[in-house]
């Protein structure tokens, strides 16, 4: 049986098709690719139909080339409705958690045991602190924790069916994109995932995905830690990966409508507090055009 697609990925693709059909002329090849994607899995058609129904001006796609769409006063409100409703369907709401950070903000907090916690945009955790143990449950997003020493009460982080045991340390746990990434900046941890224990020392990182073996590698601690200071550091990062990072700090979707430029390298430092200004500067220096709508940022080549 084929693996079930990540609902967020399916939604991203569906919203991207809605944006392309509403903003660009569509070629015969585009229509063929859309039909192939729709027929690949029933969840694809359901996601596309939800987006299409929200977009009041979009007619059913037929196996023929659509003429360039006529702009109308209904296009923007309908596309906004589609993006907003698709967002509501997949966004993990951060209610009823002990600590959380709203989208677009990075927060720092002190845990009851004296440990220091940083929460990246959209992160949410719960903390259990009793006489025998300290347990941090990561429900969403990326967090970094500098753990207060208490030999009598071990500290554990639980995330995505993994248990990360602290051995006097500071480390980052990232659950973004349905993959678990653990990066140790100081000390050591043990990651128990899928009945396999992986030790990580300072300067080491590993990604954990069901059905695969974790690969331990070194990482750039300066770049990894930049988010805690509210910055995004890009060092020859592909445009596709850059937009995925940016999407973490915005409500809604970021869509690149030209796959041919996805590998374009991007370098620079963006402030989370002035993300729009940083993106404008990045686009100006890279020949890109940004089209901003609430819940939607569309990126295309300029021209």
XYZ file of C-alpha atoms in Angstrom:
303
model
C 0.000 0.000 0.000
C 1.320 3.417 -0.884
C 2.324 5.715 1.937
C -0.241 8.317 2.909
C 0.775 11.828 1.829
C 1.420 14.427 4.521
C -1.842 16.450 4.704
C 0.133 19.698 4.900
C 2.046 18.833 1.721
C -1.154 17.911 -0.127
C -2.744 21.177 0.966
C 0.327 23.150 -0.140
C 0.099 21.624 -3.617
C -3.663 22.197 -3.839
C -3.365 25.871 -2.870
C -0.485 26.253 -5.321
C -2.670 24.957 -8.163
C -5.450 27.327 -7.155
C -2.994 30.220 -7.252
C -1.599 29.184 -10.636
C -5.019 28.691 -12.204
C -6.240 32.047 -10.951
C -3.158 34.167 -11.657
C -1.438 32.633 -14.698
C -2.273 31.307 -18.148
C -2.190 27.500 -18.000
C -0.635 25.373 -20.726
C -1.739 21.970 -21.951
C 1.204 20.434 -20.079
C 0.079 22.158 -16.869
C -3.398 20.673 -17.253
C -1.921 17.209 -17.849
C 0.252 17.505 -14.736
C -2.703 18.648 -12.661
C -4.874 15.758 -13.852
C -2.082 13.265 -13.104
C -1.715 14.669 -9.570
C -5.471 14.633 -8.984
C -5.705 10.991 -10.081
C -2.725 9.831 -8.038
C -4.596 9.714 -4.726
C -8.182 10.500 -3.609
C -6.864 12.903 -0.966
C -5.402 15.087 -3.723
C -8.769 15.630 -5.385
C -10.468 16.293 -2.030
C -7.878 18.948 -1.141
C -8.123 20.573 -4.562
C -11.918 20.539 -4.501
C -11.936 22.254 -1.092
C -9.674 25.006 -2.401
C -11.619 25.309 -5.645
C -14.985 25.586 -3.899
C -13.626 28.419 -1.783
C -12.461 30.190 -4.903
C -15.805 31.324 -6.276
C -14.463 32.481 -9.641
C -12.639 29.261 -10.540
C -14.494 26.932 -12.938
C -13.951 23.183 -13.151
C -10.730 22.313 -14.925
C -11.317 20.595 -18.264
C -8.710 18.783 -20.387
C -8.171 21.834 -22.590
C -5.988 24.892 -22.389
C -7.550 27.660 -20.317
C -7.389 31.131 -21.733
C -5.515 33.673 -19.614
C -7.848 34.516 -16.703
C -9.613 37.843 -16.759
C -8.955 39.946 -13.704
C -12.058 40.788 -11.778
C -12.961 42.325 -8.472
C -13.862 38.827 -7.243
C -10.420 37.252 -7.739
C -8.620 38.562 -4.648
C -11.427 37.987 -2.096
C -12.063 34.484 -3.414
C -8.391 33.521 -3.361
C -8.072 34.881 0.167
C -11.037 32.783 1.238
C -9.455 29.677 -0.274
C -6.115 30.232 1.426
C -7.667 31.114 4.773
C -10.010 28.130 4.840
C -7.279 25.691 3.791
C -5.072 27.153 6.507
C -7.775 26.600 9.116
C -8.049 22.974 8.037
C -4.408 22.102 8.677
C -2.949 24.616 11.118
C -2.220 23.123 14.587
C -3.989 25.481 16.995
C -1.939 26.293 20.039
C -4.631 26.294 22.684
C -4.364 24.799 26.176
C -0.579 24.528 26.355
C 1.674 25.598 29.218
C 3.980 27.602 26.949
C 3.551 28.706 23.333
C 4.724 31.305 20.838
C 2.415 32.900 18.267
C 3.307 32.687 14.606
C 5.889 35.337 13.760
C 7.357 35.617 17.273
C 10.208 33.958 19.181
C 9.760 33.774 22.949
C 11.911 32.899 25.945
C 10.549 31.480 29.197
C 11.808 30.133 32.521
C 10.492 26.687 33.450
C 9.462 26.010 37.076
C 12.610 23.897 37.629
C 14.891 26.789 36.599
C 15.582 25.572 33.043
C 15.436 28.138 30.235
C 13.183 27.527 27.239
C 13.143 29.249 23.836
C 10.093 28.765 21.612
C 10.255 29.419 17.892
C 7.329 30.752 15.879
C 4.244 28.544 16.342
C 5.822 26.279 18.972
C 3.793 24.820 21.855
C 4.849 22.693 24.825
C 3.605 21.330 28.132
C 5.781 20.789 31.192
C 5.362 18.247 34.015
C 7.477 18.960 37.066
C 7.165 16.600 40.041
C 9.317 15.012 42.732
C 10.556 12.209 40.470
C 10.983 13.630 36.993
C 10.763 16.619 34.669
C 9.058 16.042 31.302
C 8.702 18.552 28.459
C 6.116 17.548 25.840
C 6.626 19.268 22.477
C 3.296 19.492 20.641
C 4.391 21.703 17.743
C 7.324 23.621 16.326
C 10.917 24.125 17.425
C 12.229 24.679 20.946
C 15.620 24.998 22.594
C 16.133 24.177 26.255
C 19.067 24.875 28.569
C 18.471 22.450 31.411
C 18.975 23.281 35.068
C 21.058 20.664 36.875
C 19.074 18.356 39.184
C 20.686 14.913 39.516
C 17.730 13.528 41.454
C 15.153 14.356 38.776
C 16.060 13.440 35.201
C 14.869 15.715 32.398
C 13.113 14.233 29.367
C 11.744 15.776 26.206
C 8.993 13.906 24.381
C 8.295 14.725 20.734
C 6.842 12.748 17.822
C 7.004 9.354 19.596
C 10.602 9.940 20.640
C 12.061 10.332 24.121
C 15.134 12.564 24.452
C 17.017 12.037 27.701
C 19.218 14.823 28.933
C 22.696 14.153 30.286
C 23.504 17.721 31.424
C 22.949 19.724 28.270
C 21.386 22.372 26.060
C 19.758 21.274 22.829
C 17.162 22.039 20.168
C 14.174 19.875 19.237
C 12.416 20.660 15.953
C 9.191 18.963 14.814
C 8.579 21.170 11.767
C 7.485 19.453 8.516
C 6.541 16.270 10.433
C 10.209 15.337 10.938
C 12.098 15.292 14.222
C 15.462 17.067 14.310
C 17.594 17.072 17.464
C 20.698 19.300 17.654
C 22.958 19.412 20.727
C 24.796 22.646 21.474
C 26.219 21.577 24.852
C 26.530 18.288 26.724
C 24.967 15.010 25.579
C 21.558 13.457 24.982
C 20.149 10.054 24.142
C 17.290 9.885 21.645
C 15.037 6.827 21.946
C 13.114 6.547 18.665
C 11.575 3.434 17.080
C 13.183 1.216 19.750
C 16.657 2.494 18.832
C 18.758 4.698 21.118
C 20.968 7.260 19.350
C 23.546 9.161 21.462
C 24.333 12.729 20.423
C 27.198 14.853 21.749
C 27.814 18.589 21.603
C 27.991 19.803 17.999
C 26.048 16.820 16.662
C 22.596 16.706 15.066
C 20.346 13.984 13.666
C 17.003 13.707 11.926
C 14.547 10.983 12.923
C 11.921 9.719 10.478
C 9.856 6.555 10.886
C 11.212 3.672 8.836
C 14.699 5.154 8.367
C 17.971 5.057 10.292
C 19.071 8.279 11.927
C 22.252 9.774 10.465
C 24.409 11.765 12.897
C 26.258 14.778 11.492
C 27.803 18.043 12.592
C 25.943 21.361 12.272
C 26.597 25.093 12.209
C 25.739 26.152 15.756
C 25.803 29.851 14.795
C 23.205 29.424 12.056
C 21.126 26.999 14.118
C 21.085 29.323 17.117
C 20.276 32.469 15.128
C 16.537 31.877 15.412
C 16.729 32.328 19.184
C 17.888 35.898 18.520
C 15.059 36.410 16.031
C 17.141 36.053 12.882
C 17.120 33.784 9.818
C 20.647 33.144 8.503
C 20.944 32.065 4.867
C 24.244 30.756 3.523
C 23.823 29.650 -0.096
C 20.456 28.230 0.941
C 18.271 27.232 -2.006
C 15.308 29.494 -2.725
C 12.954 26.565 -2.127
C 14.432 25.903 1.326
C 14.503 29.641 2.077
C 10.769 29.938 1.429
C 10.091 26.914 3.632
C 11.977 28.639 6.450
C 10.122 31.911 5.851
C 6.778 30.095 5.901
C 7.474 29.076 9.494
C 7.197 32.756 10.484
C 4.090 33.693 8.498
C 0.450 32.767 8.798
C -0.582 30.936 5.674
C 1.294 29.673 2.654
C 4.360 30.686 0.664
C 4.146 29.517 -2.947
C 6.915 29.454 -5.562
C 5.255 29.312 -8.974
C 8.404 28.532 -10.978
C 10.205 25.320 -9.985
C 13.075 26.153 -12.344
C 14.425 28.737 -9.893
C 13.930 26.663 -6.743
C 17.639 25.815 -6.548
C 18.753 29.483 -6.743
C 21.183 30.092 -3.831
C 20.226 32.769 -1.304
C 22.517 34.387 1.279
C 21.854 36.997 3.923
C 20.352 37.567 7.345
C 16.670 38.341 7.844
C 15.075 39.763 10.969
C 11.933 37.960 12.075
C 10.580 41.302 13.340
C 10.961 42.884 9.888
C 10.472 39.858 7.683
C 8.665 41.786 4.939
C 11.499 44.287 4.645
C 14.075 41.523 4.523
C 12.144 39.638 1.864
C 11.800 42.795 -0.231
C 15.576 43.320 -0.127
C 16.230 39.666 -0.922
C 13.793 39.752 -3.847
C 15.252 42.986 -5.225
C 18.739 41.510 -5.287
C 17.641 38.166 -6.759
C 15.306 39.157 -9.569
C 12.174 37.974 -7.794
C 8.668 39.415 -7.574
C 6.577 39.053 -4.429
C 2.781 39.180 -4.488
C 1.409 39.517 -0.954
C -2.111 38.587 0.079
C -3.320 37.775 3.585
C -2.481 34.111 4.240
C -0.632 33.890 0.923
C 2.768 34.990 -0.444
C 3.347 34.192 -4.134
C 6.929 34.280 -5.443
C 7.707 34.497 -9.167
C 10.657 35.632 -11.328
C 10.524 39.352 -12.090
C 9.578 40.262 -15.615
